[in-house]
XYZ file of C-alpha atoms in Angstrom:
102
model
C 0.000 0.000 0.000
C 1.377 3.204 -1.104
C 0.317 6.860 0.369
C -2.758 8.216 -1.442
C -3.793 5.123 -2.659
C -7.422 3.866 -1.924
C -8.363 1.206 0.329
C -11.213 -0.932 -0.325
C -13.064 -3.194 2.358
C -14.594 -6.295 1.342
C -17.584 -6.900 1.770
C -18.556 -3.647 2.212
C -20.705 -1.560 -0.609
C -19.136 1.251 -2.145
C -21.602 3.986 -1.262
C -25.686 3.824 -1.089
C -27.957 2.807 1.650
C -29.510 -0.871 2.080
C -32.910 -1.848 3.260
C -32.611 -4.542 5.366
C -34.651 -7.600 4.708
C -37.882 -7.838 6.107
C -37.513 -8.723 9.937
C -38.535 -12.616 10.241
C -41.072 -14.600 12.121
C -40.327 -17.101 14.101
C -36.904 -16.116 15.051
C -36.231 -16.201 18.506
C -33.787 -17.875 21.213
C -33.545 -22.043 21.580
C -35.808 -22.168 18.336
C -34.600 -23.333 14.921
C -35.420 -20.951 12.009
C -33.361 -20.571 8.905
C -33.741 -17.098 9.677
C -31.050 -17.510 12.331
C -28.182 -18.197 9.656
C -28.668 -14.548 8.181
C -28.972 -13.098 11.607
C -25.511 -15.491 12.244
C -23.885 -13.952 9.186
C -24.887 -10.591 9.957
C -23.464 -10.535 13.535
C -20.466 -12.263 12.188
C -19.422 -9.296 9.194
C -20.220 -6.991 12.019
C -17.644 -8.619 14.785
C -20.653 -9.723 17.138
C -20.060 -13.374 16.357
C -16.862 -15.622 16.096
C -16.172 -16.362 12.306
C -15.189 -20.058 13.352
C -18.776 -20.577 14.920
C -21.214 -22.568 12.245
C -23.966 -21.305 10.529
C -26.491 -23.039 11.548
C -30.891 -22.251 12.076
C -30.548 -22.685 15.574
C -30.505 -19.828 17.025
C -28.355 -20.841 20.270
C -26.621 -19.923 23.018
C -23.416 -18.903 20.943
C -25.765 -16.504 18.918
C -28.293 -15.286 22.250
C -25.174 -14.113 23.616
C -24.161 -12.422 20.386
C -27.399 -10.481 20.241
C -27.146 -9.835 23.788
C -24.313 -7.763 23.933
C -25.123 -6.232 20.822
C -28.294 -5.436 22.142
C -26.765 -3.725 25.467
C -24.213 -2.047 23.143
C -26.526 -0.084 21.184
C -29.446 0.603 24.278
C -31.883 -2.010 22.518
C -32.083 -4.166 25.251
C -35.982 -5.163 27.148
C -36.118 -2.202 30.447
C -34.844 -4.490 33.291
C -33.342 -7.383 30.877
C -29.702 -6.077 29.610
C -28.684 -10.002 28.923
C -31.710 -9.964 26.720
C -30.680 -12.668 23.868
C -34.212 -11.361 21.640
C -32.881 -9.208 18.595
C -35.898 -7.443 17.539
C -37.047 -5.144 14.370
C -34.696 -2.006 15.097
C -31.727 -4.443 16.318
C -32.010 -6.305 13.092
C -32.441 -3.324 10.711
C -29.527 -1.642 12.821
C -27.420 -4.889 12.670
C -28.089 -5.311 8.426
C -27.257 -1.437 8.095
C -24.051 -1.725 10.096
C -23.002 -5.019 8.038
C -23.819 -4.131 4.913
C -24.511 -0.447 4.410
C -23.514 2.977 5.435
């Protein structure tokens, strides 16, 4: 890398919003969903989640404790749960925005 020269992250769009995809049902902690492997993805190109941890459309305790300190990062927690392992519609719009747009 030379001075001046322009760095490019991966994975990362050059400029533009996203709209997250639609928030899913049935997505919740100790269920299986294939919703949780997007969610798993997310928190992973964000830094929320391991990279070595397996997709996978359970949505366990690896991934409840992902959301969970995501949620208490960004004040989305339940009042009175900060361990909460839920991620609900603003945490997942907030979480696609942060891994994939600006």
């Amino acid at each position: 890398m030379k001075a001046g020269q322009k760095l490019t992250i991966p994975g990362k769009p050059a400029g533009g919003t996203i709209t997250p995809p639609p928030f899913p049902n049935g997505l919740a902690p100790d269920c299986s969903s294939p919703s949780a492997k997007g969610l798993q993805q997310a928190l992973k190109d964000t830094g929320w989640l391991d990279r070595s941890v397996p997709l996978s459309d359970n949505y366990g305790p690896q991934t409840q404790k992902s959301v969970a300190d995501f949620n208490r990062k960004h004040n989305l927690f339940t009042t009175g749960r900060p361990n909460d392992p839920s991620i609900g519609r603003r945490g997942w719009d907030l979480l696609h925005r942060l891994a994939y747009g600006n």
